[in-house]
Coordinates of C-alpha atoms and ligand atoms in Angstrom, one line a residue:
X1 CA 135.8 -42.6 -107.8
X2 CA 135.6 -43.9 -104.4
X3 CA 132.7 -46.0 -103.0
X4 CA 131.2 -45.1 -99.5
X5 CA 129.1 -47.8 -98.0
X6 CA 127.3 -47.3 -94.6
X7 CA 128.6 -50.3 -92.6
X8 CA 126.1 -51.2 -89.8
X9 CA 128.5 -52.8 -88.0
X10 CA 130.9 -49.8 -87.9
X11 CA 127.8 -47.2 -87.5
X12 CA 129.2 -45.1 -90.2
X13 CA 130.1 -44.7 -93.7
X14 CA 133.1 -46.4 -94.8
X15 CA 135.2 -46.4 -98.1
X16 CA 134.7 -49.7 -99.6
X17 CA 137.5 -52.0 -100.3
X18 CA 136.6 -55.4 -101.6
X19 CA 138.6 -58.3 -100.9
X20 CA 139.7 -59.1 -104.3
X21 CA 140.3 -55.8 -106.1
X22 CA 137.3 -55.4 -108.8
X23 CA 135.1 -58.2 -107.4
X24 CA 132.4 -58.2 -104.9
X25 CA 130.8 -61.0 -102.8
X26 CA 127.2 -60.2 -101.9
X27 CA 125.1 -62.2 -99.8
X28 CA 121.2 -61.0 -99.2
X29 CA 118.9 -63.0 -97.0
X30 CA 115.9 -64.2 -99.1
X31 CA 112.4 -64.8 -98.3
X32 CA 110.7 -67.5 -96.3
X33 CA 108.5 -69.0 -99.1
X34 CA 105.3 -70.3 -97.1
X35 CA 103.2 -67.6 -98.2
X36 CA 103.0 -64.6 -101.0
X37 CA 105.7 -61.8 -100.4
X38 CA 104.0 -58.4 -99.5
X39 CA 105.4 -55.2 -100.8
X40 CA 107.3 -54.7 -97.9
X41 CA 109.6 -57.7 -98.6
X42 CA 109.7 -56.4 -102.2
X43 CA 111.2 -53.2 -100.9
X44 CA 114.1 -54.6 -99.2
X45 CA 115.0 -57.0 -102.3
X46 CA 114.6 -54.0 -104.7
X47 CA 117.1 -52.0 -102.6
X48 CA 119.5 -54.8 -102.8
X49 CA 118.5 -55.1 -106.7
X50 CA 119.4 -51.2 -107.0
X51 CA 122.8 -51.7 -104.9
X52 CA 123.8 -54.9 -107.0
X53 CA 123.0 -52.8 -110.5
X54 CA 125.1 -50.2 -109.1
X55 CA 128.1 -52.2 -108.3
X56 CA 127.9 -53.8 -111.7
X57 CA 127.5 -50.3 -113.3
X58 CA 130.6 -49.0 -111.2
X59 CA 132.6 -51.9 -112.8
X60 CA 132.6 -54.5 -110.0
X61 CA 132.3 -58.1 -110.9
X62 CA 130.0 -59.2 -108.7
X63 CA 128.8 -62.7 -107.3
X64 CA 125.5 -62.0 -105.7
X65 CA 123.8 -64.8 -103.7
X66 CA 120.2 -64.7 -102.1
X67 CA 118.9 -67.6 -100.6
X68 CA 115.4 -69.1 -100.3
X69 CA 114.2 -70.1 -96.8
X70 CA 112.4 -73.2 -97.3
X71 CA 113.0 -75.5 -94.3
X72 CA 110.6 -74.8 -91.5
X73 CA 112.8 -73.3 -89.2
X74 CA 113.1 -72.2 -85.6
X75 CA 113.2 -68.7 -84.5
X76 CA 113.7 -67.0 -81.0
X77 CA 109.8 -66.6 -80.6
X78 CA 109.5 -70.1 -80.6
X79 CA 109.1 -72.8 -83.6
X80 CA 107.6 -69.7 -85.7
X81 CA 108.2 -70.6 -89.1
X82 CA 107.7 -74.3 -88.7
X83 CA 104.1 -73.2 -87.3
X84 CA 103.5 -71.5 -90.5
X85 CA 104.5 -74.3 -92.6
X86 CA 102.4 -76.6 -90.7
X87 CA 99.4 -74.4 -90.7
X88 CA 99.8 -73.6 -94.5
X89 CA 100.1 -77.2 -95.3
X90 CA 97.1 -77.9 -93.5
X91 CA 95.0 -75.0 -95.1
X92 CA 96.1 -75.7 -98.4
X93 CA 96.2 -79.4 -98.4
X94 CA 99.9 -79.7 -99.9
X95 CA 103.3 -81.2 -99.4
X96 CA 105.4 -78.7 -97.7
X97 CA 107.6 -79.0 -100.7
X98 CA 104.7 -77.9 -102.7
X99 CA 104.2 -74.8 -100.8
X100 CA 107.9 -73.9 -101.2
X101 CA 107.6 -74.4 -104.9
X102 CA 104.5 -72.5 -105.2
X103 CA 105.5 -69.3 -103.3
X104 CA 109.0 -69.7 -104.5
X105 CA 107.5 -69.3 -108.3
X106 CA 105.4 -66.5 -106.9
X107 CA 108.4 -64.7 -105.4
X108 CA 110.1 -64.8 -108.6
X109 CA 107.1 -63.8 -110.7
X110 CA 106.7 -60.5 -108.2
X111 CA 110.5 -59.5 -108.6
X112 CA 110.4 -60.1 -112.3
X113 CA 107.5 -57.8 -112.5
X114 CA 109.5 -55.0 -110.7
X115 CA 112.3 -55.7 -112.9
X116 CA 114.7 -57.4 -110.3
X117 CA 117.7 -59.1 -111.7
X118 CA 118.0 -62.6 -110.4
X119 CA 121.0 -63.2 -107.9
X120 CA 123.9 -65.5 -109.5
X121 CA 123.1 -68.1 -106.8
X122 CA 119.9 -68.9 -105.3
X123 CA 120.4 -71.6 -102.7
X124 CA 118.0 -73.0 -100.8
X125 CA 118.2 -74.4 -96.9
X126 CA 117.0 -77.7 -97.6
X127 CA 119.5 -78.1 -100.2
X128 CA 122.3 -77.3 -97.5
X129 CA 121.5 -79.7 -94.7
X130 CA 124.7 -81.7 -94.9
X131 CA 126.6 -78.2 -94.6
X132 CA 124.7 -77.1 -91.7
X133 CA 125.3 -80.4 -89.8
X134 CA 128.8 -80.0 -90.6
X135 CA 129.1 -76.6 -89.3
X136 CA 127.2 -77.7 -86.0
X137 CA 129.4 -80.7 -85.5
X138 CA 132.3 -77.9 -85.7
X139 CA 131.1 -75.7 -83.2
X140 CA 130.5 -78.7 -81.0
X141 CA 134.1 -79.8 -81.2
X142 CA 135.5 -76.4 -80.6
X143 CA 133.4 -75.8 -77.4
X144 CA 131.0 -73.3 -78.6
X145 CA 127.7 -75.4 -79.0
X146 CA 126.4 -78.0 -76.6
X147 CA 123.9 -80.9 -77.2
X148 CA 120.8 -80.8 -74.9
X149 CA 118.0 -83.1 -75.5
X150 CA 118.4 -84.0 -79.2
X151 CA 118.9 -80.1 -80.1
X152 CA 122.1 -78.4 -80.4
X153 CA 122.6 -74.8 -79.0
X154 CA 125.2 -72.1 -79.6
X155 CA 126.8 -71.0 -76.0
X156 CA 126.8 -67.3 -76.2
X157 CA 128.5 -67.0 -72.7
X158 CA 131.2 -69.1 -73.9
X159 CA 131.6 -67.0 -76.9
X160 CA 132.0 -63.8 -74.8
X161 CA 134.1 -65.8 -72.2
X162 CA 136.5 -66.3 -75.2
X163 CA 137.1 -62.2 -75.9
X164 CA 134.1 -62.2 -78.7
X165 CA 131.1 -59.9 -78.6
X166 CA 127.9 -61.1 -78.9
X167 CA 125.8 -57.8 -79.4
X168 CA 128.6 -55.9 -81.4
X169 CA 126.0 -55.5 -84.6
X170 CA 122.9 -54.5 -82.8
X171 CA 125.2 -52.6 -80.2
X172 CA 123.2 -54.6 -77.2
X173 CA 124.7 -55.4 -74.3
X174 CA 125.1 -59.1 -73.0
X175 CA 123.7 -58.6 -69.6
X176 CA 120.7 -56.4 -70.9
X177 CA 120.0 -59.3 -73.0
X178 CA 119.9 -61.9 -70.5
X179 CA 117.7 -59.4 -68.2
X180 CA 115.4 -59.0 -70.9
X181 CA 114.8 -62.4 -72.3
X182 CA 112.0 -64.7 -71.8
X183 CA 113.0 -68.2 -72.4
X184 CA 109.9 -69.2 -74.8
X185 CA 111.8 -71.6 -76.6
X186 CA 113.8 -74.6 -75.4
X187 CA 113.0 -74.1 -71.8
X188 CA 115.1 -76.1 -69.6
X189 CA 117.2 -77.2 -72.6
X190 CA 119.4 -74.2 -72.8
X191 CA 122.0 -73.0 -70.3
X192 CA 121.3 -69.5 -71.0
X193 CA 118.1 -67.9 -72.6
X194 CA 120.2 -66.0 -75.0
X195 CA 121.6 -69.3 -76.5
X196 CA 120.3 -70.0 -80.0
X197 CA 119.4 -73.1 -81.7
X198 CA 121.8 -74.7 -84.1
X199 CA 119.9 -77.9 -84.5
X200 CA 116.7 -78.5 -83.4
X201 CA 114.9 -81.8 -82.3
X202 CA 111.9 -82.4 -84.2
X203 CA 108.7 -82.9 -82.4
X204 CA 106.5 -85.6 -83.5
X205 CA 104.4 -82.7 -85.4
X206 CA 107.1 -81.4 -87.1
X207 CA 106.7 -82.2 -90.8
X208 CA 110.3 -81.2 -92.3
X209 CA 113.0 -83.5 -90.8
X210 CA 116.3 -85.0 -91.2
X211 CA 118.7 -87.5 -89.5
X212 CA 121.6 -86.0 -87.9
X213 CA 124.0 -87.4 -85.3
X214 CA 121.7 -86.0 -82.4
X215 CA 118.6 -87.7 -83.7
X216 CA 115.7 -86.3 -86.4
X217 CA 115.5 -82.6 -86.3
X218 CA 116.0 -79.6 -88.3
X219 CA 118.5 -76.7 -88.4
X220 CA 118.1 -73.4 -86.8
X221 CA 117.3 -70.3 -89.2
X222 CA 120.7 -68.6 -88.5
X223 CA 122.9 -71.3 -89.4
X224 CA 121.6 -71.7 -92.9
X225 CA 122.7 -68.4 -93.9
X226 CA 126.0 -68.9 -92.4
X227 CA 126.3 -72.3 -94.3
X228 CA 125.1 -71.0 -97.7
X229 CA 127.3 -67.9 -97.6
X230 CA 130.6 -69.5 -96.6
X231 CA 130.0 -72.2 -99.0
X232 CA 129.5 -69.6 -102.1
X233 CA 131.6 -66.5 -100.9
X234 CA 134.2 -67.9 -98.7
X235 CA 134.6 -67.3 -94.8
X236 CA 134.8 -63.8 -95.2
X237 CA 133.2 -62.0 -97.8
X238 CA 132.3 -58.3 -98.5
X239 CA 128.5 -57.4 -98.4
X240 CA 126.0 -59.0 -96.2
X241 CA 122.6 -57.5 -96.5
X242 CA 119.2 -57.8 -95.4
X243 CA 116.1 -55.7 -93.6
X244 CA 116.7 -53.8 -90.5
X245 CA 114.6 -56.2 -88.6
X246 CA 117.1 -58.8 -89.3
X247 CA 120.0 -57.3 -87.5
X248 CA 119.1 -59.1 -84.2
X249 CA 118.7 -61.8 -83.7
X250 CA 119.4 -63.2 -87.2
X251 CA 122.8 -61.4 -88.5
X252 CA 124.3 -61.2 -84.8
X253 CA 123.8 -64.7 -84.5
X254 CA 125.6 -65.1 -88.2
X255 CA 128.4 -63.2 -86.9
X256 CA 129.0 -65.1 -83.7
X257 CA 128.4 -68.5 -85.8
X258 CA 131.1 -67.3 -88.4
X259 CA 133.6 -65.9 -85.9
X260 CA 133.3 -69.4 -83.7
X261 CA 133.7 -71.2 -86.9
X262 CA 136.7 -69.5 -88.8
X263 CA 138.1 -67.2 -86.3
X264 CA 137.2 -64.3 -88.3
X265 CA 134.4 -61.9 -88.9
X266 CA 132.5 -63.5 -91.8
X267 CA 131.5 -60.1 -93.3
X268 CA 133.2 -56.8 -93.9
X269 CA 130.2 -54.4 -94.8
X270 CA 126.8 -55.1 -93.1
X271 CA 124.0 -53.2 -95.3
X272 CA 120.6 -53.2 -93.8
X273 CA 117.6 -51.7 -95.7
X274 CA 114.7 -49.9 -94.2
X275 CA 111.1 -50.8 -93.7
X276 CA 108.3 -50.0 -95.9
X277 CA 105.3 -48.7 -93.9
X278 CA 101.7 -48.2 -94.5
X279 CA 99.7 -45.8 -92.4
X280 CA 102.5 -45.3 -90.5
X281 CA 102.8 -48.6 -89.3
X282 CA 105.4 -51.1 -90.6
X283 CA 104.1 -53.4 -93.3
X284 CA 104.0 -57.1 -91.8
X285 CA 101.4 -60.1 -92.6
X286 CA 101.2 -60.7 -89.0
X287 CA 99.3 -57.4 -88.2
X288 CA 97.5 -57.4 -91.2
X289 CA 98.7 -54.2 -92.2
X290 CA 100.2 -55.0 -95.8
X291 CA 99.2 -54.9 -99.2
X292 CA 100.3 -57.6 -101.6
X293 CA 102.1 -56.6 -105.1
X294 CA 99.5 -57.8 -107.6
X295 CA 96.8 -55.8 -105.4
X296 CA 98.6 -52.8 -106.0
X297 CA 99.5 -53.2 -109.7
X298 CA 95.7 -54.6 -110.5
X299 CA 94.1 -52.0 -108.5
X300 CA 92.0 -54.6 -106.6
X301 CA 92.6 -52.7 -103.0
X302 CA 91.2 -50.3 -101.1
X303 CA 94.1 -48.2 -100.5
X304 CA 95.0 -46.8 -103.5
X305 CA 92.3 -45.1 -106.0
X306 CA 93.9 -46.7 -108.9
X307 CA 96.1 -49.1 -110.3
X308 CA 100.0 -48.5 -110.7
X309 CA 102.4 -49.8 -113.0
X310 CA 105.4 -51.9 -111.2
X311 CA 107.7 -49.3 -112.8
X312 CA 105.9 -46.6 -111.1
X313 CA 106.2 -48.6 -108.0
X314 CA 109.9 -49.1 -108.3
X315 CA 110.5 -45.2 -109.1
X316 CA 108.6 -44.3 -106.0
X317 CA 110.8 -47.0 -103.7
X318 CA 113.7 -45.3 -105.3
X319 CA 113.0 -41.8 -104.3
X320 CA 113.7 -42.8 -100.7
X321 CA 117.1 -43.7 -99.8
X322 CA 117.5 -47.4 -98.9
X323 CA 118.3 -46.6 -95.1
X324 CA 115.1 -44.1 -94.8
X325 CA 111.7 -45.4 -93.8
X326 CA 109.5 -45.2 -96.6
X327 CA 105.5 -44.7 -96.1
X328 CA 103.5 -45.7 -99.1
X329 CA 100.5 -43.9 -99.8
X330 CA 98.2 -42.7 -102.6
X331 CA 99.6 -39.3 -102.7
X332 CA 103.4 -40.8 -103.0
X333 CA 102.2 -43.0 -106.0
X334 CA 100.4 -40.4 -107.8
X335 CA 103.3 -37.8 -107.3
X336 CA 105.8 -40.7 -108.4
X337 CA 103.5 -41.0 -111.6
X338 CA 103.9 -37.6 -112.4
X339 CA 107.7 -37.3 -112.1
X340 CA 107.9 -40.8 -114.0
X341 CA 106.2 -39.7 -117.1
X342 CA 108.1 -36.1 -117.1
X343 CA 111.5 -38.2 -116.9
X344 CA 110.2 -40.6 -119.6
X345 CA 109.2 -37.7 -121.9
X346 CA 112.4 -36.0 -121.4
X347 CA 114.4 -39.0 -122.5
X348 CA 112.0 -39.4 -125.4
X349 CA 112.7 -35.7 -126.4
X350 CA 116.4 -36.3 -126.2
X351 CA 116.0 -38.4 -129.2
X352 CA 114.8 -35.5 -131.4
X353 CA 117.4 -32.9 -130.3
X354 CA 119.4 -31.3 -132.8
X355 CA 122.7 -30.3 -131.5
X356 CA 124.5 -27.1 -132.0
X357 CA 128.4 -26.9 -132.0
X358 CA 128.4 -23.2 -132.5
X359 CA 126.6 -22.1 -129.5
X360 CA 127.9 -22.1 -125.7
X361 CA 125.3 -24.6 -123.7
X362 CA 124.2 -23.4 -120.3
X363 CA 124.6 -26.8 -118.8
X364 CA 127.9 -27.9 -117.4
X365 CA 127.5 -31.8 -118.5
X366 CA 131.1 -32.9 -116.7
X367 CA 130.0 -31.0 -113.5
X368 CA 126.5 -32.7 -113.5
X369 CA 127.9 -36.1 -114.2
X370 CA 130.1 -35.7 -111.4
X371 CA 127.6 -34.9 -109.2
X372 CA 125.3 -37.7 -110.1
X373 CA 128.1 -40.0 -109.6
X374 CA 129.1 -38.7 -106.3
X375 CA 125.5 -39.4 -105.2
X376 CA 125.3 -43.1 -106.5
X377 CA 128.9 -43.7 -104.7
X378 CA 127.6 -42.0 -101.5
X379 CA 126.0 -44.8 -99.9
X380 CA 123.9 -45.4 -102.9
X381 CA 122.1 -42.3 -102.5
X382 CA 119.2 -42.8 -104.8
X383 CA 117.1 -39.8 -104.1
X384 CA 119.8 -37.3 -104.6
X385 CA 120.7 -39.1 -107.8
X386 CA 117.2 -38.8 -109.1
X387 CA 117.0 -35.3 -108.1
X388 CA 120.0 -34.5 -110.5
X389 CA 118.4 -36.8 -112.9
X390 CA 115.5 -33.8 -112.8
X391 CA 118.1 -31.3 -113.5
X392 CA 118.7 -33.0 -116.8
X393 CA 115.2 -33.3 -117.2
X394 CA 115.0 -29.4 -116.9
X395 CA 117.6 -28.9 -119.2
X396 CA 116.1 -31.1 -121.7
X397 CA 113.1 -29.2 -121.7
X398 CA 114.9 -26.0 -122.1
X399 CA 116.4 -27.6 -125.3
X400 CA 113.1 -28.4 -126.7
X401 CA 111.8 -24.8 -126.3
X402 CA 115.0 -23.7 -128.1
X403 CA 116.1 -21.9 -124.6
X404 CA 119.3 -23.8 -124.5
X405 CA 121.7 -25.7 -126.8
X406 CA 124.0 -28.6 -126.7
X407 CA 126.8 -29.8 -128.9
X408 CA 126.8 -33.3 -130.7
X409 CA 129.8 -34.8 -128.3
X410 CA 127.7 -33.5 -125.5
X411 CA 124.3 -34.8 -126.6
X412 CA 125.6 -38.4 -127.2
X413 CA 127.4 -38.5 -123.8
X414 CA 124.0 -37.0 -122.1
X415 CA 122.0 -39.6 -123.9
X416 CA 124.1 -42.7 -122.8
X417 CA 124.6 -41.6 -119.2
X418 CA 121.1 -41.0 -118.8
X419 CA 120.0 -44.2 -120.1
X420 CA 122.5 -45.8 -118.2
X421 CA 121.4 -44.4 -115.2
X422 CA 117.7 -44.6 -115.8
X423 CA 117.7 -48.1 -117.2
X424 CA 120.6 -49.9 -115.7
X425 CA 121.2 -48.5 -112.6
X426 CA 117.6 -47.6 -111.3
X427 CA 116.3 -50.7 -113.2
X428 CA 113.3 -48.6 -114.6
X429 CA 111.5 -49.6 -117.5
X430 CA 109.9 -47.4 -120.6
X431 CA 106.3 -48.3 -120.1
X432 CA 104.9 -46.9 -123.3
X433 CA 107.7 -48.6 -125.2
X434 CA 107.1 -52.1 -123.4
X435 CA 103.2 -51.4 -124.4
X436 CA 103.9 -51.0 -128.1
X437 CA 106.1 -54.1 -128.0
X438 CA 103.5 -55.7 -126.7
X439 CA 100.9 -54.4 -128.7
X440 CA 102.9 -55.4 -131.9
X441 CA 103.5 -58.8 -130.8
X442 CA 99.8 -59.5 -130.2
X443 CA 98.7 -57.8 -133.5
X444 CA 101.4 -60.2 -135.2
X445 CA 99.8 -63.4 -133.4
X446 CA 96.2 -62.2 -135.0
X447 CA 97.6 -61.7 -138.4
X448 CA 99.2 -65.4 -138.2
X449 CA 95.8 -66.8 -137.1
X450 CA 94.2 -64.7 -140.0
X451 CA 96.6 -66.4 -142.2
X452 CA 95.8 -69.8 -141.1
X453 CA 92.2 -69.1 -141.4
X454 CA 92.7 -67.9 -145.1
X455 CA 94.8 -71.0 -146.0
X456 CA 92.2 -73.4 -144.5
X457 CA 89.4 -71.5 -146.5
X458 CA 87.7 -70.2 -143.3
X459 CA 87.1 -66.6 -145.2
X460 CA 84.3 -65.9 -142.5
X461 CA 87.0 -65.9 -139.6
X462 CA 89.7 -64.1 -141.4
X463 CA 87.3 -61.5 -142.4
X464 CA 86.0 -61.2 -139.0
X465 CA 89.8 -60.6 -137.7
X466 CA 90.3 -57.8 -140.4
X467 CA 87.1 -56.1 -139.9
X468 CA 87.1 -56.1 -136.0
X469 CA 90.7 -54.8 -136.1
X470 CA 89.6 -52.0 -138.6
X471 CA 86.8 -51.3 -136.0
X472 CA 89.4 -50.6 -133.3
X473 CA 91.2 -48.5 -135.8
X474 CA 94.1 -50.9 -136.8
X475 CA 94.1 -51.6 -140.6
X476 CA 95.6 -54.8 -142.2
X477 CA 97.4 -54.5 -145.5
X478 CA 98.2 -57.4 -147.3
X479 CA 101.2 -56.9 -149.7
X480 CA 103.8 -59.0 -151.4
X481 CA 105.9 -59.1 -148.1
X482 CA 103.1 -60.4 -146.0
X483 CA 100.7 -58.5 -144.0
X484 CA 101.4 -55.2 -142.4
X485 CA 99.0 -52.9 -140.2
X486 CA 98.7 -49.2 -139.6
X487 CA 97.0 -48.0 -136.6
X488 CA 95.0 -44.6 -136.8
Ligands
AMP1 P1 110.7 -63.1 -94.4 O1 110.2 -63.5 -95.7 O2 109.8 -62.6 -93.6 O3 112.3 -63.4 -93.9 O4 111.1 -61.4 -94.9 C1 112.2 -61.2 -96.3 C2 112.8 -59.8 -96.3 O5 112.0 -58.6 -96.1 C3 113.7 -59.7 -94.7 O6 114.7 -59.2 -95.4 C4 113.0 -58.7 -94.2 O7 113.8 -57.7 -93.4 C5 112.3 -57.8 -95.2 N1 110.8 -57.0 -94.9 C6 110.0 -57.8 -93.8 N2 108.9 -56.7 -93.6 C7 109.3 -55.4 -94.3 C8 109.1 -54.1 -94.6 N3 107.6 -53.7 -93.8 N4 109.7 -53.2 -95.1 C9 110.4 -54.0 -95.7 N5 111.3 -55.0 -95.8 C10 110.4 -55.9 -95.1
ZN2 ZN1 119.9 -64.7 -93.2

């Protein structure tokens, strides 16, 4: 089986060859934790969760690193992220690290809700200031960077003069870039407007600041990803991912920093996930065109007619290829909900099918498996994979209606293949089963409380628990083995 990945740097699909046979090093740019993540952010992280799960399913041992941007950093439109940190700390009357903690916890909760697996390493920018200072020093020593008024900038013209190609990822031409850039940041400090900050001098108002050889300041945003990816994955690693919008300047700058520091391109395969839109506009906090994950799940919003379970949202996202734009809408969610329940119903039916080794089946399982895996290995084509899952669903319904047959061996094979693809690879969850589990846990708590009430001779309370549950159709039965329940 050959895995093909669309490499944004090459501009085409390529056969994936890991640096170390059977192993993958993957770095994905994480969130800036100054406010809650919106549903658009979730889509990008979910796309890479699917890719991570797929790689593992295909047999690779993956080291997945996803950072947390927790330092007020500099972007090319000025000190935007620091401004946001400052604004938020004032607004919420919190310490910067309280903001960081609050929104990191929120981020993890949200991703957990959508069943994303945690990465193997989740490094923070503030935990790697020393590494960032060292990289900056190295770039100054090798002549790729210069100090100016307490800040340090990467010299883009020098980089190009040495035969390297700034703009290779975003396919931008340096002359054009120079012509189109307004020098908003570092005015008068930079040699050229395209030079980007590696280290920035902290103004008196700047809250997050560290000592450095150039005075008190803070690292540039692009540098943190170079520092952390190099530290945990090496100077050249297999896959680097992030949203499309990070291609330029963020990833372009990461390539420049990596090449300038180590003389080699830092990443073999650049992968970019496409945007989530709402009302056909990119979801973004700054324009106000966004929805928070909890608002969608709880139903507290004016956009969707009802609440949707996170597993349905996940299914909806995966019905689009990670490189395509996805427009979220009420209709799309309703259609996903319908498809999702049919898929889950088919899986349930499969458990009650009696195999038949006598009759010939009209379903070619091997052929179906090949096609499904071809879709998965064709640049992680989840919509085509899902379409094949629904071919199997159709077959399962035909089995139920006794219009089709399946041998015992194939039945086991179909079950295990479907379960692996649906739950391990797509990361979907069986809502009904989960709900049953939750109900059971809740009833066990109530039974325990009733037992305690009886022990302390509070029969009024223990009877109330029994009667109220009975009124809801749940009957408690006391036996030698303890208390059990039945639901009518
Ligand atoms: P940020 O916290 O702003 O750095 O964003 C975190 C991630 O979300 C980045 O990889 C962005 O590319 C991605 N992102 C931001 N907006 C959207 C969107 N509307 N759809 C999909 N991904 C997005
Ligand atoms: Zn990054």
